[in-house]
Short mmCIF file of C-alpha atoms in Angstrom, two decimals:
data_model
loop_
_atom_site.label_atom_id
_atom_site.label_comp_id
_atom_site.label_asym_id
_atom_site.label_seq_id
_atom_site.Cartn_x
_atom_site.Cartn_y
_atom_site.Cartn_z
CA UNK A 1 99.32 113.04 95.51
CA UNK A 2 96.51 111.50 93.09
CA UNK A 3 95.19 113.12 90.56
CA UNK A 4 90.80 113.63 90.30
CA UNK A 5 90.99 111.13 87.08
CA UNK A 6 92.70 108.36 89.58
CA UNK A 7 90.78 108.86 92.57
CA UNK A 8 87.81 108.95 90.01
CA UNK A 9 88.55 105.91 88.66
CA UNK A 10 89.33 103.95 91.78
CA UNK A 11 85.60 105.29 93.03
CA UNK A 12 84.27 103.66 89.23
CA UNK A 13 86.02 100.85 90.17
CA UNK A 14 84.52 100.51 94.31
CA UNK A 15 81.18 101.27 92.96
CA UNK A 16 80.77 98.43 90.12
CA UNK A 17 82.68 95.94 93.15
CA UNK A 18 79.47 97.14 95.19
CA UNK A 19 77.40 96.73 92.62
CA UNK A 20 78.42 93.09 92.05
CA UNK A 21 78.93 92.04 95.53
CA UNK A 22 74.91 93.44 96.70
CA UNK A 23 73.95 91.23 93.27
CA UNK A 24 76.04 88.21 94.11
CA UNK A 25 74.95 87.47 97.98
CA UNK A 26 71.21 87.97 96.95
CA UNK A 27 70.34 84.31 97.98
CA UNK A 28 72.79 84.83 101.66
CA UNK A 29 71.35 88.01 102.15
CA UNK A 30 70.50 87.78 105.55
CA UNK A 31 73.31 85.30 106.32
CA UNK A 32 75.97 85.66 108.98
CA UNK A 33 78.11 84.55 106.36
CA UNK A 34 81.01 87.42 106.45
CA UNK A 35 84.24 87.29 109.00
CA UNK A 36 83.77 90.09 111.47
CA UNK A 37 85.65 93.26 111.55
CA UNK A 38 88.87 93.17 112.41
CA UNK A 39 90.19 94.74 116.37
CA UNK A 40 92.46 96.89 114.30
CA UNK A 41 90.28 98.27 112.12
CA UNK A 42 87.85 98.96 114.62
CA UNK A 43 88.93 98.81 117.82
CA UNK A 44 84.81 98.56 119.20
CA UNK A 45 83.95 95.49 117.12
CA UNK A 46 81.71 93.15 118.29
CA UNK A 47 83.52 90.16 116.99
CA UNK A 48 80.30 88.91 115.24
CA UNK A 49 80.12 87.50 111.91
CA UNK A 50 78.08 90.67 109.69
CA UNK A 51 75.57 89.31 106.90
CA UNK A 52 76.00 90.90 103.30
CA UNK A 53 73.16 93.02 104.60
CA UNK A 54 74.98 94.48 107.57
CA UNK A 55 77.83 94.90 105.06
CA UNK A 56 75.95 96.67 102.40
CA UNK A 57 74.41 99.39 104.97
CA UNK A 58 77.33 99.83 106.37
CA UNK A 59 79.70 100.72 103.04
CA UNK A 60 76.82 102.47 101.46
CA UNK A 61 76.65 104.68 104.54
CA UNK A 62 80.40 105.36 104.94
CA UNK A 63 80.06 106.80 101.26
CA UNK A 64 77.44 108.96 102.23
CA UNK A 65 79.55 109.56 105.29
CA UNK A 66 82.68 110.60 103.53
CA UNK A 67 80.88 112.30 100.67
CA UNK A 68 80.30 114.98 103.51
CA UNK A 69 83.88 114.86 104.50
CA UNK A 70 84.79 116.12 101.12
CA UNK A 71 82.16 118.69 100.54
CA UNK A 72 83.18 120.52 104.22
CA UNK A 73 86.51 120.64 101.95
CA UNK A 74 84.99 121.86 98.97
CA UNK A 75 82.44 123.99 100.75
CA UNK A 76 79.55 122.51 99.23
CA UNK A 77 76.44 122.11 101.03
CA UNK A 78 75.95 118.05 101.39
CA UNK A 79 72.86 116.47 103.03
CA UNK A 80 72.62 112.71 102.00
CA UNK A 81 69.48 110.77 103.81
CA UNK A 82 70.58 106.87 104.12
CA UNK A 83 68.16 104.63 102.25
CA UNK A 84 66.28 102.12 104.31
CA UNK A 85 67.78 98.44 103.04
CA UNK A 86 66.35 95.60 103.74
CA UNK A 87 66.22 93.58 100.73
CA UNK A 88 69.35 93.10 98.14
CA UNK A 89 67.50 95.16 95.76
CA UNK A 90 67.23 97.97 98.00
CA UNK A 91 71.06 97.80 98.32
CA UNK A 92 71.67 97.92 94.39
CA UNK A 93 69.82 100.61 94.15
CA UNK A 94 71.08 102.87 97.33
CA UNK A 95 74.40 101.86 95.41
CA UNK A 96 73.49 103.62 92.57
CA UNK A 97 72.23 106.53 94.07
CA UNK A 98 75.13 106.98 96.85
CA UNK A 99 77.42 107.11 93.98
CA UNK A 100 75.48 109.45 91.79
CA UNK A 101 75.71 111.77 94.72
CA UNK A 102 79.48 111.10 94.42
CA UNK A 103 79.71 111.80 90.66
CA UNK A 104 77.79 115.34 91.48
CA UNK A 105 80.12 116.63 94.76
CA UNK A 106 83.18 115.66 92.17
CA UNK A 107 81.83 117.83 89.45
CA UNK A 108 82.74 120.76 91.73
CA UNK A 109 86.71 119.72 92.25
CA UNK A 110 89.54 119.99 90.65
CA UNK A 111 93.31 118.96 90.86
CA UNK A 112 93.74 121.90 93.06
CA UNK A 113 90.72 121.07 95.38
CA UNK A 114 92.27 117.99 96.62
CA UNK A 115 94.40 119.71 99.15
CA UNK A 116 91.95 121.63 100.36
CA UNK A 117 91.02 120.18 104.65
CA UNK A 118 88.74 118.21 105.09
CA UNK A 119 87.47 116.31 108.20
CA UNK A 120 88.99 112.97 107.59
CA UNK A 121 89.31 111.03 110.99
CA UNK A 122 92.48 109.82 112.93
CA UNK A 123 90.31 106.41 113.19
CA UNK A 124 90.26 106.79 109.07
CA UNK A 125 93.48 107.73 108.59
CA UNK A 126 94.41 104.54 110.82
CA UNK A 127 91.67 102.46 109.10
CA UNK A 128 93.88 103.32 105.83
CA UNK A 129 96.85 102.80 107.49
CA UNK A 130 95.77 98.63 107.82
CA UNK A 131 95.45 98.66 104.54
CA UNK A 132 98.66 100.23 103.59
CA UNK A 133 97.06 103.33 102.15
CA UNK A 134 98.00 106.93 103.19
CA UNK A 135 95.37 108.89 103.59
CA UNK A 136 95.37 112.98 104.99
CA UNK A 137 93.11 114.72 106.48
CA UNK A 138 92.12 116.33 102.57
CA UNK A 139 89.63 116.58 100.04
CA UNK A 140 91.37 113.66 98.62
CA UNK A 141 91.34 111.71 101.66
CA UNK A 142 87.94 111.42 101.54
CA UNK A 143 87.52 110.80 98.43
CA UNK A 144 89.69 107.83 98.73
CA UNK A 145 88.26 106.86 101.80
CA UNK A 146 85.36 106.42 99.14
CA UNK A 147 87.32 104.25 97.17
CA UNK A 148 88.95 102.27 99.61
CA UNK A 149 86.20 101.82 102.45
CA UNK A 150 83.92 100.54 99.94
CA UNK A 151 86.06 98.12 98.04
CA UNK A 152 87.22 96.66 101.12
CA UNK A 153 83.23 95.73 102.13
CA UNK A 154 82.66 95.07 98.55
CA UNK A 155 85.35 92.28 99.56
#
């Protein structure tokens, strides 16, 4: 089991790989430019290249998404609204702000919170699973669904 100072950290570490990726593909922006998702990550793919735009809503919104996994846990009221992106600007900023919300919901856990349930997904835990990460169906597990769902975008 992680500790709240790792999974922390790994989160620090997704959201500055965010941050850098939205900055970096400024100029491709709109630019099917990105492999498509994989069948085995998501068995409904389309099989269409994504453009760092598509990418960017996407991760931002599975934070936002799994932020409210891990307040159910907590039993914290969570309402997130997604940010409208269109430009790369847009994106840095929704970056900063999804993860603000993320520093706030982990001001109310602990070591002990982390095994509290959570609604983490079979199709998470087998998202995880491609990536060689275990991940339960826990306060932790969403939090490092965080971690993990957005570094792999920020990729």
């Amino acid at each position: 089991m992680a500790t709240l100072t790792e999974l922390t950290t790994d989160i620090a570490t997704a959201h500055d790989q965010m941050r850098a990726a939205v900055e970096g593909a400024a100029a491709i922006w709109e630019d099917a430019v990105l492999p498509p998702e994989a069948d085995e990550v998501n068995p409904s793919a389309s099989g269409d290249a994504w453009t760092p735009q598509h990418a960017a809503r996407h991760a931002i919104g599975g934070v936002a998404f799994f932020m409210g996994f891990a307040a159910t846990g907590l039993g914290i009221d969570f309402e997130f609204v997604r940010p409208e992106i269109e430009t790369s600007e847009d994106a840095a900023r929704a970056v900063d702000s999804v993860f603000a919300g993320v520093d706030s919901l982990i001001a109310g856990a602990s070591d002990e919170s982390l095994i509290l349930e959570a609604p983490v997904g079979d199709g998470q835990i087998a998202y995880a699973s491609t990536k060689g990460i275990e991940v339960k169906k826990n306060v932790e597990g969403a939090l490092r669904m965080i971690a993990l769902h957005t570094a792999d975008h920020a990729q």
